[in-house]
């Protein structure tokens, strides 16, 4: 019996004669001019599937947009279906897709950050003013957190950031044609080596210090992952090493949590301290290749890293720099792996875990940039040096990203376990003039919100969970009497709604419904509680599971504001 049920039959003419239908092209046709442009743009670069996002960046950078004809030509050049290329391109916010028949996008884009700290310090007004005054050939759009919360409000002109931005300064930057990133002064390779850099790596490669010696120091220091999850570093390295090879390594430099900017701070000042830690980790777990996934919002770092990587000592793993494309979800470790592979950043189901089945199906070590930054210091100075720091029964150092209503915001290297009150008074010069301490976010957008009356809780892993909060990547946002906690929670929920990858219903629909309910002057507490619980219980990854934390914090810790709205 034949299974070929869809047989092609010749067209039967009404007059009874048979004649074949005229052949017509099927599917999307590739424009020859576009095909030539893509071929020239890619040059001798490999056409591998995992480089799709890198190639999309090439088109975006060259043409300031990605047209349908270029998408079709890229798909043809890479031997991929148009659907594969289109679904990946449209997933990422930094790819401006122009569909057939749509007008071209303006050649210059100004992005104005609308995340919490920028919103508190005038970002919304700046956005509106620039939209009114930017003029022809300029597109002004809102953008989620760009990692300069200590200089809010922030606007990005092309790839140049205007910090503490005003309308006049942004327009002046445009008129001067200043669209390239500014690379700040930093410790380059020669200066780093002169100060003893790469000696530890050399000793490790030469066998003068053993893998187990370094692992023991990391274990004794209790260094934990500083990207937010806090998993013990030494234990993670051992777990990867325990899996059969070959093995890979991925560096998570995609900090996108509103309020977080510590990785940028360290990367743009002492890049080789991070790179040496990376090479040490790769040597210990015997990773043949290291993929550094750096968020697209840090263009200066994208220019700096390739230059300094070229100067590295010979030998060791191959380093690959991969560029994010504006997707907060890719800070989640399995989403990051999917993005490195050139796909949409959809979280994977676990198990298996990345240390078992990670990048390209191989056991993969994933570490945050700052975690690797501290490896050299901890090994050279010893575990006791690291543990000698700390307050309130906690041990180690933490890099607190502090923004909001303080006199001196920025990255504050302080003892783990410091309280927010101590942090404000001792490291930030106190509250900004005219502002009194009202509330704070102890762990960025997803870490919850606490009142000033709870300002004496030690800030560290494991100290905030019983209050429904967590420290995460230690992003501290300070609110004053001038700020509405309810408005802050709504701003954060809108961020999560926009950044949800859409894979699971509890997160995709839950964040949307929560934002709608939170926009109402009167909150339906019962419905919001039920919605929050469903998101926590059923979302695939941490985005959906933690998105309701600011909302539930408002209900729990700010009854006066909540009741005020409910009356």
XYZ file of C-alpha atoms in Angstrom:
567
model
C 0.000 0.000 0.000
C 1.446 3.334 -1.022
C 2.133 5.961 1.663
C 2.616 8.689 -0.937
C -0.867 10.125 -0.554
C 0.048 13.645 -1.718
C 0.854 12.744 -5.305
C 1.428 15.594 -7.752
C -1.068 15.284 -10.614
C -1.045 17.267 -13.848
C -3.636 20.008 -14.129
C -6.738 18.733 -15.925
C -8.012 21.292 -18.444
C -11.845 21.728 -18.551
C -11.761 20.781 -22.202
C -10.513 17.375 -21.280
C -6.909 17.859 -22.381
C -4.046 17.571 -19.953
C -1.441 20.256 -19.501
C 1.051 20.974 -16.756
C 0.562 23.963 -14.513
C 3.003 26.777 -15.046
C 5.913 26.423 -12.682
C 6.032 29.205 -10.103
C 8.656 29.850 -7.402
C 7.656 28.583 -3.964
C 8.620 30.281 -0.710
C 10.511 33.513 -0.104
C 12.810 34.500 -2.929
C 16.274 35.869 -2.277
C 16.999 39.293 -3.708
C 20.278 39.074 -5.693
C 21.477 42.473 -4.475
C 20.782 41.572 -0.859
C 22.524 38.218 -1.326
C 25.629 39.993 -2.633
C 25.572 42.471 0.261
C 25.345 39.658 2.835
C 28.118 37.694 1.145
C 30.407 40.726 1.263
C 29.437 41.542 4.854
C 30.171 38.048 6.149
C 33.393 37.780 4.168
C 35.371 34.710 5.193
C 33.539 34.269 8.490
C 32.180 30.756 9.101
C 28.496 30.221 8.324
C 27.899 28.035 11.396
C 24.483 28.014 13.058
C 25.892 29.194 16.396
C 27.135 32.411 14.737
C 23.672 33.515 13.626
C 23.336 36.233 16.275
C 26.845 37.510 15.530
C 25.933 37.790 11.844
C 22.687 39.577 12.684
C 24.768 42.127 14.611
C 26.887 42.690 11.510
C 23.777 43.582 9.517
C 22.353 45.784 12.271
C 25.640 47.657 12.685
C 26.062 48.178 8.952
C 22.523 49.234 8.034
C 21.094 50.392 11.427
C 18.242 47.938 10.826
C 17.613 44.436 9.462
C 15.366 44.291 6.426
C 13.299 41.295 5.341
C 15.405 40.935 2.201
C 18.604 40.792 4.263
C 17.044 38.223 6.582
C 16.130 36.065 3.596
C 19.613 36.447 2.125
C 21.259 35.575 5.448
C 19.083 32.479 5.805
C 20.082 31.376 2.308
C 23.771 32.071 2.929
C 23.737 30.071 6.197
C 21.592 27.267 4.761
C 18.886 27.910 7.347
C 15.155 28.306 6.942
C 13.812 31.849 6.913
C 11.658 30.930 9.935
C 14.732 29.988 12.011
C 16.443 33.272 11.241
C 13.301 35.371 11.665
C 12.315 33.880 15.036
C 15.818 34.453 16.404
C 16.120 38.006 15.075
C 12.724 39.069 16.426
C 13.424 37.609 19.885
C 16.142 40.161 20.680
C 15.300 43.802 21.354
C 18.421 45.271 19.748
C 17.643 43.935 16.286
C 15.405 46.409 14.467
C 13.471 44.294 11.991
C 11.862 46.084 9.037
C 9.183 43.985 7.382
C 8.271 44.223 3.720
C 6.433 47.461 2.965
C 7.473 49.168 6.195
C 9.512 52.408 6.105
C 13.185 52.341 7.000
C 14.196 53.090 10.557
C 15.875 56.427 11.235
C 19.672 56.217 10.887
C 20.294 57.361 14.477
C 18.621 55.922 17.571
C 18.567 57.498 21.027
C 17.666 55.067 23.799
C 16.488 56.454 27.141
C 16.573 54.127 30.115
C 13.184 53.740 31.797
C 14.126 51.307 34.576
C 13.592 52.153 38.218
C 16.507 54.422 39.153
C 16.352 56.370 35.894
C 12.567 56.678 36.245
C 13.006 58.022 39.784
C 15.525 60.628 38.627
C 13.697 62.041 35.619
C 13.985 59.452 32.867
C 10.348 59.701 31.800
C 10.524 63.464 31.389
C 13.802 63.158 29.486
C 12.244 60.611 27.136
C 9.223 62.814 26.436
C 11.350 65.927 25.897
C 13.677 64.160 23.457
C 10.782 62.648 21.522
C 9.429 66.176 21.078
C 12.726 67.792 20.083
C 14.989 65.210 18.436
C 14.119 66.159 14.872
C 14.109 64.228 11.590
C 16.416 61.261 11.066
C 16.469 60.466 14.780
C 14.438 57.821 16.568
C 13.935 58.121 20.333
C 12.881 54.971 22.180
C 12.690 53.774 25.743
C 15.121 51.090 26.862
C 15.328 48.781 29.881
C 18.209 49.078 32.349
C 21.518 49.820 30.594
C 23.775 49.298 33.616
C 24.618 52.914 34.504
C 22.185 53.286 37.404
C 24.743 55.276 39.410
C 24.589 58.011 36.740
C 20.824 58.204 36.235
C 19.088 59.309 34.140
C 20.942 57.842 31.170
C 20.539 58.135 27.406
C 22.472 56.315 24.687
C 23.181 58.166 21.438
C 24.128 55.472 18.958
C 26.684 53.640 21.096
C 27.703 56.580 23.311
C 26.198 57.021 26.753
C 25.243 60.420 28.128
C 25.352 60.104 31.903
C 23.279 62.216 34.296
C 21.625 63.168 31.044
C 19.759 66.355 30.295
C 17.862 67.151 27.123
C 20.395 69.810 26.100
C 23.417 67.558 26.642
C 21.885 64.679 24.666
C 21.066 66.988 21.746
C 24.543 68.505 21.927
C 26.035 65.014 21.718
C 23.931 64.395 18.613
C 24.979 67.664 17.006
C 28.652 66.872 17.618
C 28.193 63.495 15.915
C 29.499 61.650 18.964
C 28.036 58.170 18.633
C 30.999 55.899 19.481
C 31.563 54.514 22.980
C 34.059 56.094 25.352
C 36.663 53.654 26.696
C 37.750 54.783 30.160
C 41.299 54.501 31.497
C 42.009 50.917 32.550
C 44.818 48.546 33.564
C 46.151 47.178 30.277
C 48.178 44.007 29.745
C 51.614 45.533 30.350
C 50.552 47.286 33.537
C 48.831 44.150 34.794
C 51.869 41.923 34.168
C 54.161 44.492 35.793
C 52.042 44.152 38.942
C 52.438 40.357 39.026
C 49.607 39.501 36.682
C 49.491 36.056 35.057
C 52.170 34.691 37.406
C 49.575 32.515 39.130
C 48.340 31.246 35.771
C 51.914 30.510 34.711
C 52.589 28.617 37.934
C 49.445 26.567 37.432
C 50.275 25.675 33.836
C 53.865 24.791 34.788
C 52.754 22.590 37.676
C 54.309 24.766 40.373
C 50.884 24.975 41.965
C 48.346 22.184 41.662
C 44.684 22.212 40.730
C 43.768 20.807 44.106
C 45.690 23.603 45.858
C 43.553 26.232 44.122
C 40.323 24.310 44.650
C 41.097 23.999 48.358
C 41.654 27.754 48.694
C 38.329 28.425 46.974
C 36.592 25.926 49.244
C 38.196 27.390 52.373
C 37.313 30.945 51.363
C 33.670 30.003 50.761
C 33.660 32.092 47.581
C 30.188 31.873 46.074
C 28.830 32.776 42.658
C 28.431 36.559 42.579
C 25.970 36.686 39.704
C 23.086 36.102 42.075
C 22.646 32.364 42.654
C 25.469 32.115 45.186
C 26.544 28.527 44.451
C 29.934 27.627 46.046
C 32.592 28.209 43.390
C 34.970 25.397 44.312
C 32.158 22.871 44.403
C 30.918 23.964 40.977
C 34.396 23.581 39.451
C 34.732 20.099 40.974
C 31.312 19.083 39.629
C 32.280 20.039 36.073
C 35.674 18.344 36.399
C 33.890 15.194 37.521
C 32.019 14.920 34.222
C 33.604 13.106 31.260
C 35.293 15.364 28.723
C 35.458 17.234 26.485
C 34.326 20.208 28.555
C 33.558 23.852 27.825
C 33.258 27.061 29.813
C 30.902 30.031 29.533
C 31.267 33.400 31.259
C 28.065 35.177 32.193
C 28.751 38.888 31.669
C 25.136 39.684 30.821
C 24.148 41.499 33.997
C 20.749 42.965 33.171
C 19.091 43.149 36.582
C 17.884 46.740 37.054
C 20.188 48.322 39.601
C 23.206 46.105 38.808
C 26.407 47.476 37.260
C 29.311 45.890 39.176
C 30.498 43.676 36.299
C 30.799 46.708 34.029
C 32.733 48.513 36.756
C 35.352 45.770 37.092
C 35.566 44.888 33.407
C 36.291 48.451 32.307
C 38.940 49.016 34.973
C 40.879 45.796 35.477
C 39.978 43.489 32.589
C 42.999 41.192 32.933
C 42.204 40.293 36.537
C 38.959 38.855 35.193
C 40.694 37.215 32.227
C 43.314 35.541 34.440
C 40.590 34.150 36.666
C 38.833 32.867 33.557
C 41.953 31.130 32.234
C 42.645 29.579 35.648
C 39.122 28.184 35.804
C 39.354 26.851 32.255
C 42.665 25.142 33.011
C 41.322 23.474 36.133
C 38.197 22.054 34.472
C 40.179 21.337 31.273
C 37.889 23.409 29.052
C 39.090 23.595 25.464
C 37.013 26.676 24.632
C 35.677 29.595 26.656
C 32.678 31.651 25.498
C 32.421 35.120 27.054
C 28.817 36.305 26.739
C 28.812 40.085 27.167
C 25.682 42.184 27.182
C 25.210 44.449 24.184
C 24.601 47.453 26.435
C 28.359 47.633 27.150
C 29.800 48.728 23.767
C 33.009 50.065 25.339
C 33.736 46.619 26.738
C 33.099 45.076 23.322
C 35.818 47.305 21.894
C 38.242 46.794 24.778
C 38.063 43.012 25.216
C 39.222 41.861 21.757
C 42.240 44.177 21.969
C 43.334 42.831 25.347
C 42.528 39.189 24.550
C 44.987 39.398 21.649
C 47.764 40.177 24.167
C 47.208 37.110 26.353
C 50.014 34.613 27.003
C 50.116 31.839 24.392
C 48.567 28.467 25.067
C 45.411 27.646 26.935
C 41.840 27.531 25.681
C 40.383 29.347 22.704
C 38.428 32.439 23.788
C 35.248 33.410 21.939
C 33.551 36.746 22.598
C 29.802 36.570 22.043
C 27.565 39.616 21.995
C 24.174 39.705 23.661
C 21.336 41.494 21.913
C 19.125 43.069 24.555
C 17.457 40.148 26.344
C 17.440 40.143 30.156
C 16.425 36.480 30.156
C 19.861 35.548 28.769
C 21.343 36.251 32.177
C 19.702 32.955 33.209
C 22.381 30.324 32.684
C 20.551 27.969 30.352
C 19.117 30.840 28.290
C 22.650 32.151 27.967
C 23.738 28.795 26.527
C 20.908 28.844 24.006
C 21.912 32.346 22.903
C 25.575 31.369 22.519
C 24.363 28.569 20.256
C 22.705 31.223 18.067
C 19.121 30.604 19.136
C 16.359 32.359 21.052
C 17.220 32.678 24.731
C 14.611 30.256 26.045
C 15.394 28.641 29.426
C 16.015 24.921 29.348
C 14.216 22.466 31.580
C 16.397 21.000 34.332
C 17.707 18.380 34.862
C 20.062 17.828 33.152
C 22.023 20.744 34.533
C 24.584 22.704 32.504
C 27.519 21.122 34.329
C 26.258 17.823 32.910
C 24.787 18.804 29.538
C 25.580 22.391 28.690
C 26.903 24.245 25.684
C 26.645 22.160 22.501
C 25.629 19.217 24.686
C 28.925 19.119 26.611
C 29.617 19.565 30.350
C 29.981 23.309 30.849
C 31.317 25.493 33.638
C 29.345 28.740 33.911
C 30.670 31.539 36.107
C 29.763 35.169 36.593
C 32.359 37.764 35.605
C 32.896 39.085 39.138
C 33.316 35.609 40.600
C 36.268 35.038 38.249
C 37.604 38.527 38.973
C 38.359 37.576 42.596
C 40.080 34.225 41.948
C 43.623 35.591 41.692
C 43.353 37.724 44.837
C 41.879 34.934 46.915
C 44.499 32.366 45.850
C 47.454 34.758 46.229
C 46.327 36.350 49.497
C 44.742 33.239 50.968
C 41.313 32.200 52.116
C 41.784 33.868 55.494
C 42.318 37.251 53.838
C 38.938 36.932 52.136
C 37.197 35.645 55.263
C 38.755 38.359 57.426
C 36.235 40.767 55.934
C 32.627 40.734 56.985
C 30.150 42.051 59.502
C 27.294 40.780 61.587
C 28.523 37.196 61.497
C 29.078 37.092 57.729
C 32.358 36.576 55.859
C 33.966 37.960 52.703
C 33.605 41.026 50.527
C 30.651 42.055 48.393
C 30.413 44.539 45.548
C 27.217 46.467 46.209
C 25.815 48.407 43.250
C 24.148 51.348 45.014
C 21.863 53.795 43.219
C 18.911 56.025 43.978
C 18.565 58.747 46.581
C 22.090 58.775 48.028
C 24.790 61.426 47.740
C 27.457 59.146 46.310
C 26.060 56.200 44.316
C 28.320 53.605 42.686
C 29.972 50.236 43.254
C 30.891 49.918 46.917
C 33.288 47.145 47.906
C 32.202 46.518 51.469
C 32.114 43.704 54.020
C 29.538 41.006 53.403
C 26.757 41.331 55.950
C 26.851 45.130 56.128
C 23.402 46.630 56.639
C 21.869 49.073 54.223
C 21.916 51.754 56.914
C 25.672 51.279 57.365
C 26.156 51.193 53.600
C 24.366 54.525 53.140
C 26.127 56.266 56.023
C 29.664 54.895 55.635
C 30.028 54.351 51.889
C 27.511 56.647 50.165
C 27.863 59.910 52.067
C 24.358 59.638 53.462
C 21.059 60.386 51.780
C 20.837 62.967 49.012
C 20.052 66.487 50.189
C 16.372 66.953 50.956
C 15.639 63.211 50.995
C 14.910 60.929 53.928
C 15.308 57.163 53.783
C 11.982 55.468 53.017
C 12.580 52.061 51.386
C 15.170 49.970 49.568
C 15.607 47.147 47.109
C 18.176 44.728 48.599
C 18.669 42.662 45.445
C 17.660 44.490 42.324
C 14.355 44.241 40.511
C 13.551 40.702 41.628
C 14.885 40.899 45.187
C 11.834 42.548 46.766
C 11.367 45.892 48.533
C 11.825 46.560 52.245
C 10.947 49.603 54.392
C 13.548 51.777 56.111
C 12.397 50.322 59.429
C 14.049 47.058 58.309
C 17.389 48.661 57.443
C 19.450 46.637 59.933
C 19.245 43.246 58.225
C 22.706 41.984 57.158
C 22.995 42.080 53.365
C 24.263 38.677 52.278
C 23.213 35.302 50.974
C 20.641 33.634 53.194
C 19.794 36.622 55.379
C 16.826 38.048 53.486
C 14.900 34.971 52.345
C 12.744 34.766 55.467
C 11.449 38.252 54.623
C 10.499 37.193 51.095
C 13.540 38.915 49.581
C 17.069 38.006 48.502
C 20.355 39.749 47.772
C 20.995 38.284 44.316
C 23.728 40.331 42.645
C 23.661 42.933 45.465
C 21.937 45.726 43.564
C 20.789 48.220 46.189
C 18.298 50.895 45.129
C 17.455 53.529 47.745
C 14.017 55.208 47.752
C 13.050 58.323 49.688
C 9.873 60.057 50.760
C 9.708 61.484 47.226
C 9.140 58.026 45.741
C 6.031 55.870 45.603
C 6.753 52.262 46.487
C 3.671 51.202 44.537
C 4.913 53.038 41.455
C 8.318 51.397 41.889
C 6.734 47.945 42.019
C 4.717 48.688 38.876
C 7.847 49.871 37.059
C 9.547 46.582 37.937
C 6.573 44.471 36.875
C 6.446 46.226 33.509
C 10.122 45.397 33.121
C 9.451 41.706 33.776
C 6.479 41.746 31.419
C 8.642 43.160 28.661
C 11.558 40.803 29.341
C 9.608 37.551 29.718
C 10.782 35.161 27.011
C 7.193 33.983 26.529
C 7.987 30.271 26.782
C 5.751 29.488 29.764
C 2.240 30.756 30.411
C 2.598 31.609 34.145
C 5.329 34.131 33.393
C 4.179 35.371 29.990
C 0.563 35.946 31.024
C 1.172 36.426 34.749
C 3.446 39.439 34.394
C 1.063 41.013 31.894
C -2.000 40.510 34.082
C -0.151 41.666 37.192
C 0.895 44.908 35.490
C -2.704 45.567 34.412
C -4.009 44.933 37.935
C -1.275 47.094 39.476
C -2.169 50.033 37.218
C -5.565 50.279 38.894
C -5.959 52.815 41.698
C -7.460 50.075 43.859
C -5.538 46.788 44.048
C -7.407 43.496 44.229
C -5.226 41.922 46.888
C -6.777 38.453 46.730
C -6.376 38.203 42.973
C -2.818 39.559 43.049
C -1.893 37.050 45.779
C -3.281 34.165 43.734
C -1.523 35.360 40.595
C 1.785 35.777 42.422
C 1.573 32.264 43.840
C 0.853 30.752 40.429
C 3.871 32.550 38.948
C 6.138 31.347 41.749
C 4.941 27.757 41.572
C 4.723 27.152 37.836
C 7.199 29.373 35.980
C 10.093 27.568 34.307
C 12.883 29.890 35.453
C 13.753 32.512 38.020
C 12.300 35.435 36.064
C 8.711 34.336 36.506
C 9.350 32.810 39.918
C 10.719 36.065 41.354
C 8.810 38.673 39.322
C 6.116 39.040 41.975
C 8.531 39.723 44.851
C 8.262 43.546 44.630
C 4.483 43.274 44.403
C 4.127 41.033 47.442
C 6.586 43.242 49.341
C 4.350 46.270 48.868
C 1.345 44.370 50.169
C 3.258 42.945 53.140
C 5.496 45.799 54.271
C 3.780 49.002 53.194
C 0.227 48.631 54.561
C -0.326 52.358 54.818
C 0.345 52.916 51.134
C -1.597 49.803 50.219
C -4.607 50.737 52.357
C -4.444 54.285 51.073
C -4.866 53.029 47.552
C -7.597 50.602 48.522
C -9.834 53.130 50.226
